[in-house]
PDB file of C-alpha atoms in Angstrom:
ATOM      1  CA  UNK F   1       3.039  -2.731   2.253  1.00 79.00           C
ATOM      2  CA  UNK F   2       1.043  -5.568   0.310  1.00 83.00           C
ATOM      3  CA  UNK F   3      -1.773  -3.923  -1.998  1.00 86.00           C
ATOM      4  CA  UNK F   4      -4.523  -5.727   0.026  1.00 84.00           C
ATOM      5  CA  UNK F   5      -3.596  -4.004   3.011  1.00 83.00           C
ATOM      6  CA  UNK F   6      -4.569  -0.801   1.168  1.00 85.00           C
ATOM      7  CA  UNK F   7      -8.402  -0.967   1.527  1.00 81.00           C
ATOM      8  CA  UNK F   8     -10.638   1.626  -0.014  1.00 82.00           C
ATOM      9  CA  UNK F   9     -10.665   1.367  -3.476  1.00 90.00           C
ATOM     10  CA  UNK F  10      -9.956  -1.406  -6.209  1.00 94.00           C
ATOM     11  CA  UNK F  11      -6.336  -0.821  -6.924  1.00 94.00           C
ATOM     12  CA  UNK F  12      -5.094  -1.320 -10.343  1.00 95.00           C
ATOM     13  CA  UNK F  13      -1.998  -2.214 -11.468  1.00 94.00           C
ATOM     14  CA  UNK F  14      -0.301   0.317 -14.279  1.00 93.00           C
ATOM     15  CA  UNK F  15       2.788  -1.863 -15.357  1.00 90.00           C
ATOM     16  CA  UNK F  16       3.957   0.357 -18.039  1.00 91.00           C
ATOM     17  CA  UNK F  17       3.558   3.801 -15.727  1.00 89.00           C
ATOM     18  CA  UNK F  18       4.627   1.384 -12.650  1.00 92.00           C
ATOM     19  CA  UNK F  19       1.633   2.553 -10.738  1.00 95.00           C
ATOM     20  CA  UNK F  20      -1.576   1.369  -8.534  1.00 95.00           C
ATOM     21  CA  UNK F  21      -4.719   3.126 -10.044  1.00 95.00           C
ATOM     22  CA  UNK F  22      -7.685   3.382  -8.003  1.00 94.00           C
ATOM     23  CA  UNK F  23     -10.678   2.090  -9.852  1.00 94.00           C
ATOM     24  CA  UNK F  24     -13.125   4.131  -8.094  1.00 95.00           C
ATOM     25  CA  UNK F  25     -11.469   7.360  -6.655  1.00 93.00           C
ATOM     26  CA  UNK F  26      -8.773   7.512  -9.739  1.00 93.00           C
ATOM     27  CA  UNK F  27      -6.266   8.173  -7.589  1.00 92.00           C
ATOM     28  CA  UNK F  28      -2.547   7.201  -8.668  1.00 94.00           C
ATOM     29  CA  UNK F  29       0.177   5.728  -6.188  1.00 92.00           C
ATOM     30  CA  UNK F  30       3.500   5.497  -7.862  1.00 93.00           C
ATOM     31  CA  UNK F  31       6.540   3.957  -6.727  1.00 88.00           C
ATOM     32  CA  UNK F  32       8.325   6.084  -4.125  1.00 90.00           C
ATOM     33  CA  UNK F  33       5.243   8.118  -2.792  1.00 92.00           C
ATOM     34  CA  UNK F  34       4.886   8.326   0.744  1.00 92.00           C
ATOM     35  CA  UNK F  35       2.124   6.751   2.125  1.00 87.00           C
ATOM     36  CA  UNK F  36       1.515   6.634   6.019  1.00 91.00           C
ATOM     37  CA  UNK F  37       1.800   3.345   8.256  1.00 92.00           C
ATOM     38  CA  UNK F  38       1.265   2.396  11.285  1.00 93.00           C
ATOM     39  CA  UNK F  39       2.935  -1.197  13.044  1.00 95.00           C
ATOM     40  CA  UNK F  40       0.507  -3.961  13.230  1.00 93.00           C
ATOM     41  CA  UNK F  41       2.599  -6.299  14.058  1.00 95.00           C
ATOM     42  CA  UNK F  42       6.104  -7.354  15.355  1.00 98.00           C
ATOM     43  CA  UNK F  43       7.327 -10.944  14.925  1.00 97.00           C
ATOM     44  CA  UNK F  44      10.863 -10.831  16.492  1.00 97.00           C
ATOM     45  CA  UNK F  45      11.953 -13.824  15.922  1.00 97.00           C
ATOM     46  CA  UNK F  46      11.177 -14.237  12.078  1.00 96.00           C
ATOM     47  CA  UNK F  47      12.256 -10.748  11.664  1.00 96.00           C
ATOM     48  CA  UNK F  48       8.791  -9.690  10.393  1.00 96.00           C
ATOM     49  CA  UNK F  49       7.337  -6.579  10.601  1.00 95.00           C
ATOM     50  CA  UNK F  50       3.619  -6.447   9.517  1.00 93.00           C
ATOM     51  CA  UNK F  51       2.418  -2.850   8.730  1.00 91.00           C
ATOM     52  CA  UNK F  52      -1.189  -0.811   7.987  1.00 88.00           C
ATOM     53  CA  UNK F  53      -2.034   1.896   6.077  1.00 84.00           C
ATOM     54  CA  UNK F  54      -3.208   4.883   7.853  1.00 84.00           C
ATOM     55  CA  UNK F  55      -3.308   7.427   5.292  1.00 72.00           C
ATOM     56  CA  UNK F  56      -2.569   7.736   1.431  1.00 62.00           C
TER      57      UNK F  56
END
């Protein structure tokens, strides 16, 4: 899931804690969490699946 496609907040990225950082909320997504998707997108023939955050 790119970090663009994470909308509300200003992510940061914590190289050294390998984290995102949100600027505004302070809230911490590390490598591994869950986060919940939903399927925007299905490109079959590429082999692409383009997903959305639903929930943090």
């Amino acid at each position: 899931l790119p970090v663009r496609k994470l909308g509300g907040d200003w992510w940061q990225l914590n190289e050294l804690a390998t984290m995102l950082v949100g600027a505004g909320t302070g809230r911490a997504l590390r490598l591994g969490d869950p986060v919940r998707v939903r399927v925007e997108r299905v490109d079959a023939a590429r082999g692409r699946v383009d997903l959305i955050h639903v929930q943090l």
